[in-house]
Amino acid sequence: MSHDSTPTSPASAPAPASASASASGGVNTVRRVITYLLLGVMVLIAGIGLAGLLERILTAPEVLADFGSSGLAQSLAFTLIGGPFALGLWWFAWRNLTDASADRHSAAWAVYLVVAHTISLIVFSVSALNFLADLVVGDWRPGTLSVAVAWGLIWLWHHWMWHHETSGPTRLVGAASVLGSAWGLALFASGLTMALGTVLEAGIAGITGSTTLGLPWWSDALRSLVWAVGGALVWWWHWTMRGVRSLTTGFANVALVVIAGIASVSMILGGATLSLWHVVGLVLRDRDWPSLGFAEVGFALATALVGVLLWVYHRPFVRTPGLAEATRLAGSGVALAVAATGVGVLVNSTLSSLTTDLVGSGRTSLFVSGLAALVVGALAWWFVWQPTRVPDYGRAGRRIYLVAVFGVAALVALITLLVIGFQLFVFFLESATGRGLIDSIRVPLGLLVATVLVAWYHFAVWRGDRAVLGATASEAPRLRHVTLITAVTDVDALVAAIRDASGATVKVWRATASAEAGEPTAQQVGAALADVAVERAVVLAGPGGRVEVIQLEG
């Protein structure tokens, strides 16, 4: 008995397993994004409603007379509808967050927690500190207290989920803590700056015998001190208790560069520039000098001092050579921006001498402000960039910095050219504008001169580096790719040593642990690459303290 087999058409053939898995993965990704997006919206609505209800509880019965019943109805709707929906969505998502599930290891879960944790922390801390700052001077504000309580509960909830042992995210490790630490540091720095500025203002006023209007100086200083202490607590919790200070992830390193290389340096140079500007005004003793006032002078000095405090504290945490180079280049960029601003203002003030819009002390003040920015920025740039030293031409960070500065300067120059062209056409097409040609273009022209100088210098440096690198490359090949095979515990230290010694990209293969005692050090691995004359190599680190380099052809 024969059995005829009917061939299966391509259209009716079963889909490959890989295509089915890909489709399933795409559906799950969309499901996660929609779930967490809806959860975030529901949490926001419930938080607003809960804050409104708490405010009405604290201020009843006056609140009904002031706002009517519509506000209460909105708070009830947001809380009693948004709250259960948020809890339901959370339970639907939470029950799938296990080690065996892809939901816990997805990027969507980590991104949701980072965003929700950061936003709730910002709202909670601002409301709580605002309430406490008002309370210390005898002002009771239940509205801010209600917002602080509601969003404090939301922050605690997300903080607990982030650090949950079995359901916490496995992506973006430490990102929420890094952002929390940075936010706390920002609150601390701003509060301390305002408190110190108020004290300095009162001290300067006492020395000069001047009087200040408004509330007593200690009232503003006490309010600012509350913000500083609260910000310090937020920063300490994340920096110390949540281990941000010991993180070596890329995100943590970027945050450290922003703080130690950009924010603190900007505060130092900005405060120093404003302080120098006012000191010159005091030396000239012109009665018509547009003085900053004691508050602005105290604020300028306080800004510089707090910037120094931040810079000095964070410098020891810039541990690796690569991180130190990135921080140095970031600080150099800030100093360069201040110096370029000074050049632009000097050109502006010089051109203003040809017009009648600025006369007397106004023109002098503009010139001195540009001179102060140029002096402070140029000295800082010379100290940080060190143009006379022999650079390390092979570092990728230096090349990226040069290209970035040249690109930004070229973009700004192009924009200023467009502005100058626009002003020229306006001047020639509308003769009744009432403004002279020089007065119309002196601001963008000053900016154009500064950016052209910056672009020209950095382009010349980039071409010089490229010529040196080209000559070096023609003499001997440079190590570009390293495969590290090791079983050591601190593999990150070995990777950093290889990158610092050669600038190569590193791929790590973990080997099985050996019973032999000892491990190779980072210095041994870096020294072993000194005589490598190929582009690709394999580094065997271990077992024991042995280090072997296999040079590959091609």
mmCIF file with all atom_site columns, N, CA and C in Angstrom, residues 168-199:
data_model
loop_
_atom_site.group_PDB
_atom_site.id
_atom_site.type_symbol
_atom_site.label_atom_id
_atom_site.label_alt_id
_atom_site.label_comp_id
_atom_site.label_asym_id
_atom_site.label_entity_id
_atom_site.label_seq_id
_atom_site.pdbx_PDB_ins_code
_atom_site.Cartn_x
_atom_site.Cartn_y
_atom_site.Cartn_z
_atom_site.occupancy
_atom_site.B_iso_or_equiv
_atom_site.pdbx_formal_charge
_atom_site.auth_seq_id
_atom_site.auth_comp_id
_atom_site.auth_asym_id
_atom_site.auth_atom_id
_atom_site.pdbx_PDB_model_num
ATOM 1  N N  . GLY A 1 168 ? 14.730 43.816 41.413 1.00 0.00 ? 168 GLY A N  1
ATOM 2  C CA . GLY A 1 168 ? 15.366 45.048 40.977 1.00 0.00 ? 168 GLY A CA 1
ATOM 3  C C  . GLY A 1 168 ? 15.978 44.908 39.599 1.00 0.00 ? 168 GLY A C  1
ATOM 4  N N  . PRO A 1 169 ? 16.179 46.011 38.889 1.00 0.00 ? 169 PRO A N  1
ATOM 5  C CA . PRO A 1 169 ? 16.713 45.948 37.523 1.00 0.00 ? 169 PRO A CA 1
ATOM 6  C C  . PRO A 1 169 ? 18.173 45.509 37.511 1.00 0.00 ? 169 PRO A C  1
ATOM 7  N N  . THR A 1 170 ? 18.561 44.879 36.413 1.00 0.00 ? 170 THR A N  1
ATOM 8  C CA . THR A 1 170 ? 19.953 44.468 36.213 1.00 0.00 ? 170 THR A CA 1
ATOM 9  C C  . THR A 1 170 ? 20.661 45.346 35.198 1.00 0.00 ? 170 THR A C  1
ATOM 10 N N  . ARG A 1 171 ? 19.946 46.258 34.573 1.00 0.00 ? 171 ARG A N  1
ATOM 11 C CA . ARG A 1 171 ? 20.533 47.229 33.647 1.00 0.00 ? 171 ARG A CA 1
ATOM 12 C C  . ARG A 1 171 ? 20.719 48.567 34.357 1.00 0.00 ? 171 ARG A C  1
ATOM 13 N N  . LEU A 1 172 ? 21.584 49.406 33.793 1.00 0.00 ? 172 LEU A N  1
ATOM 14 C CA . LEU A 1 172 ? 21.819 50.755 34.332 1.00 0.00 ? 172 LEU A CA 1
ATOM 15 C C  . LEU A 1 172 ? 22.116 50.706 35.828 1.00 0.00 ? 172 LEU A C  1
ATOM 16 N N  . VAL A 1 173 ? 23.006 49.810 36.206 1.00 0.00 ? 173 VAL A N  1
ATOM 17 C CA . VAL A 1 173 ? 23.329 49.614 37.619 1.00 0.00 ? 173 VAL A CA 1
ATOM 18 C C  . VAL A 1 173 ? 23.895 50.911 38.209 1.00 0.00 ? 173 VAL A C  1
ATOM 19 N N  . GLY A 1 174 ? 23.278 51.384 39.260 1.00 0.00 ? 174 GLY A N  1
ATOM 20 C CA . GLY A 1 174 ? 23.758 52.571 39.952 1.00 0.00 ? 174 GLY A CA 1
ATOM 21 C C  . GLY A 1 174 ? 23.354 53.886 39.323 1.00 0.00 ? 174 GLY A C  1
ATOM 22 N N  . ALA A 1 175 ? 22.626 53.866 38.188 1.00 0.00 ? 175 ALA A N  1
ATOM 23 C CA . ALA A 1 175 ? 22.299 55.126 37.512 1.00 0.00 ? 175 ALA A CA 1
ATOM 24 C C  . ALA A 1 175 ? 21.398 56.006 38.371 1.00 0.00 ? 175 ALA A C  1
ATOM 25 N N  . ALA A 1 176 ? 20.384 55.412 38.999 1.00 0.00 ? 176 ALA A N  1
ATOM 26 C CA . ALA A 1 176 ? 19.484 56.203 39.845 1.00 0.00 ? 176 ALA A CA 1
ATOM 27 C C  . ALA A 1 176 ? 20.222 56.801 41.038 1.00 0.00 ? 176 ALA A C  1
ATOM 28 N N  . SER A 1 177 ? 21.130 56.046 41.622 1.00 0.00 ? 177 SER A N  1
ATOM 29 C CA . SER A 1 177 ? 21.897 56.565 42.757 1.00 0.00 ? 177 SER A CA 1
ATOM 30 C C  . SER A 1 177 ? 22.846 57.677 42.327 1.00 0.00 ? 177 SER A C  1
ATOM 31 N N  . VAL A 1 178 ? 23.429 57.547 41.138 1.00 0.00 ? 178 VAL A N  1
ATOM 32 C CA . VAL A 1 178 ? 24.320 58.595 40.634 1.00 0.00 ? 178 VAL A CA 1
ATOM 33 C C  . VAL A 1 178 ? 23.549 59.890 40.415 1.00 0.00 ? 178 VAL A C  1
ATOM 34 N N  . LEU A 1 179 ? 22.371 59.793 39.802 1.00 0.00 ? 179 LEU A N  1
ATOM 35 C CA . LEU A 1 179 ? 21.554 60.985 39.593 1.00 0.00 ? 179 LEU A CA 1
ATOM 36 C C  . LEU A 1 179 ? 21.089 61.578 40.920 1.00 0.00 ? 179 LEU A C  1
ATOM 37 N N  . GLY A 1 180 ? 20.733 60.723 41.876 1.00 0.00 ? 180 GLY A N  1
ATOM 38 C CA . GLY A 1 180 ? 20.348 61.227 43.190 1.00 0.00 ? 180 GLY A CA 1
ATOM 39 C C  . GLY A 1 180 ? 21.489 61.930 43.896 1.00 0.00 ? 180 GLY A C  1
ATOM 40 N N  . SER A 1 181 ? 22.684 61.373 43.772 1.00 0.00 ? 181 SER A N  1
ATOM 41 C CA . SER A 1 181 ? 23.850 62.016 44.372 1.00 0.00 ? 181 SER A CA 1
ATOM 42 C C  . SER A 1 181 ? 24.133 63.364 43.722 1.00 0.00 ? 181 SER A C  1
ATOM 43 N N  . ALA A 1 182 ? 24.034 63.417 42.398 1.00 0.00 ? 182 ALA A N  1
ATOM 44 C CA . ALA A 1 182 ? 24.278 64.681 41.697 1.00 0.00 ? 182 ALA A CA 1
ATOM 45 C C  . ALA A 1 182 ? 23.229 65.726 42.066 1.00 0.00 ? 182 ALA A C  1
ATOM 46 N N  . TRP A 1 183 ? 21.975 65.304 42.193 1.00 0.00 ? 183 TRP A N  1
ATOM 47 C CA . TRP A 1 183 ? 20.925 66.245 42.582 1.00 0.00 ? 183 TRP A CA 1
ATOM 48 C C  . TRP A 1 183 ? 21.152 66.762 43.998 1.00 0.00 ? 183 TRP A C  1
ATOM 49 N N  . GLY A 1 184 ? 21.487 65.887 44.915 1.00 0.00 ? 184 GLY A N  1
ATOM 50 C CA . GLY A 1 184 ? 21.779 66.334 46.270 1.00 0.00 ? 184 GLY A CA 1
ATOM 51 C C  . GLY A 1 184 ? 22.952 67.294 46.315 1.00 0.00 ? 184 GLY A C  1
ATOM 52 N N  . LEU A 1 185 ? 23.974 67.025 45.513 1.00 0.00 ? 185 LEU A N  1
ATOM 53 C CA . LEU A 1 185 ? 25.128 67.922 45.473 1.00 0.00 ? 185 LEU A CA 1
ATOM 54 C C  . LEU A 1 185 ? 24.741 69.285 44.910 1.00 0.00 ? 185 LEU A C  1
ATOM 55 N N  . ALA A 1 186 ? 23.856 69.300 43.918 1.00 0.00 ? 186 ALA A N  1
ATOM 56 C CA . ALA A 1 186 ? 23.397 70.576 43.366 1.00 0.00 ? 186 ALA A CA 1
ATOM 57 C C  . ALA A 1 186 ? 22.626 71.379 44.407 1.00 0.00 ? 186 ALA A C  1
ATOM 58 N N  . LEU A 1 187 ? 21.762 70.709 45.174 1.00 0.00 ? 187 LEU A N  1
ATOM 59 C CA . LEU A 1 187 ? 21.041 71.403 46.246 1.00 0.00 ? 187 LEU A CA 1
ATOM 60 C C  . LEU A 1 187 ? 22.002 71.942 47.296 1.00 0.00 ? 187 LEU A C  1
ATOM 61 N N  . PHE A 1 188 ? 22.983 71.124 47.671 1.00 0.00 ? 188 PHE A N  1
ATOM 62 C CA . PHE A 1 188 ? 23.953 71.553 48.677 1.00 0.00 ? 188 PHE A CA 1
ATOM 63 C C  . PHE A 1 188 ? 24.763 72.747 48.187 1.00 0.00 ? 188 PHE A C  1
ATOM 64 N N  . ALA A 1 189 ? 25.245 72.678 46.954 1.00 0.00 ? 189 ALA A N  1
ATOM 65 C CA . ALA A 1 189 ? 26.081 73.758 46.433 1.00 0.00 ? 189 ALA A CA 1
ATOM 66 C C  . ALA A 1 189 ? 25.300 75.059 46.308 1.00 0.00 ? 189 ALA A C  1
ATOM 67 N N  . SER A 1 190 ? 24.072 74.984 45.798 1.00 0.00 ? 190 SER A N  1
ATOM 68 C CA . SER A 1 190 ? 23.282 76.208 45.658 1.00 0.00 ? 190 SER A CA 1
ATOM 69 C C  . SER A 1 190 ? 22.906 76.784 47.020 1.00 0.00 ? 190 SER A C  1
ATOM 70 N N  . GLY A 1 191 ? 22.509 75.924 47.961 1.00 0.00 ? 191 GLY A N  1
ATOM 71 C CA . GLY A 1 191 ? 22.159 76.419 49.289 1.00 0.00 ? 191 GLY A CA 1
ATOM 72 C C  . GLY A 1 191 ? 23.344 77.019 50.018 1.00 0.00 ? 191 GLY A C  1
ATOM 73 N N  . LEU A 1 192 ? 24.499 76.347 49.946 1.00 0.00 ? 192 LEU A N  1
ATOM 74 C CA . LEU A 1 192 ? 25.688 76.873 50.615 1.00 0.00 ? 192 LEU A CA 1
ATOM 75 C C  . LEU A 1 192 ? 26.152 78.169 49.967 1.00 0.00 ? 192 LEU A C  1
ATOM 76 N N  . THR A 1 193 ? 26.033 78.258 48.649 1.00 0.00 ? 193 THR A N  1
ATOM 77 C CA . THR A 1 193 ? 26.417 79.492 47.960 1.00 0.00 ? 193 THR A CA 1
ATOM 78 C C  . THR A 1 193 ? 25.550 80.659 48.409 1.00 0.00 ? 193 THR A C  1
ATOM 79 N N  . MET A 1 194 ? 24.244 80.442 48.478 1.00 0.00 ? 194 MET A N  1
ATOM 80 C CA . MET A 1 194 ? 23.355 81.519 48.905 1.00 0.00 ? 194 MET A CA 1
ATOM 81 C C  . MET A 1 194 ? 23.585 81.884 50.368 1.00 0.00 ? 194 MET A C  1
ATOM 82 N N  . ALA A 1 195 ? 23.793 80.887 51.229 1.00 0.00 ? 195 ALA A N  1
ATOM 83 C CA . ALA A 1 195 ? 24.030 81.179 52.646 1.00 0.00 ? 195 ALA A CA 1
ATOM 84 C C  . ALA A 1 195 ? 25.335 81.940 52.834 1.00 0.00 ? 195 ALA A C  1
ATOM 85 N N  . LEU A 1 196 ? 26.396 81.455 52.191 1.00 0.00 ? 196 LEU A N  1
ATOM 86 C CA . LEU A 1 196 ? 27.687 82.126 52.315 1.00 0.00 ? 196 LEU A CA 1
ATOM 87 C C  . LEU A 1 196 ? 27.652 83.504 51.679 1.00 0.00 ? 196 LEU A C  1
ATOM 88 N N  . GLY A 1 197 ? 26.942 83.643 50.554 1.00 0.00 ? 197 GLY A N  1
ATOM 89 C CA . GLY A 1 197 ? 26.821 84.953 49.926 1.00 0.00 ? 197 GLY A CA 1
ATOM 90 C C  . GLY A 1 197 ? 26.093 85.948 50.808 1.00 0.00 ? 197 GLY A C  1
ATOM 91 N N  . THR A 1 198 ? 25.061 85.487 51.503 1.00 0.00 ? 198 THR A N  1
ATOM 92 C CA . THR A 1 198 ? 24.336 86.373 52.419 1.00 0.00 ? 198 THR A CA 1
ATOM 93 C C  . THR A 1 198 ? 25.218 86.822 53.576 1.00 0.00 ? 198 THR A C  1
ATOM 94 N N  . VAL A 1 199 ? 26.004 85.893 54.123 1.00 0.00 ? 199 VAL A N  1
ATOM 95 C CA . VAL A 1 199 ? 26.909 86.248 55.218 1.00 0.00 ? 199 VAL A CA 1
ATOM 96 C C  . VAL A 1 199 ? 27.971 87.234 54.737 1.00 0.00 ? 199 VAL A C  1
#
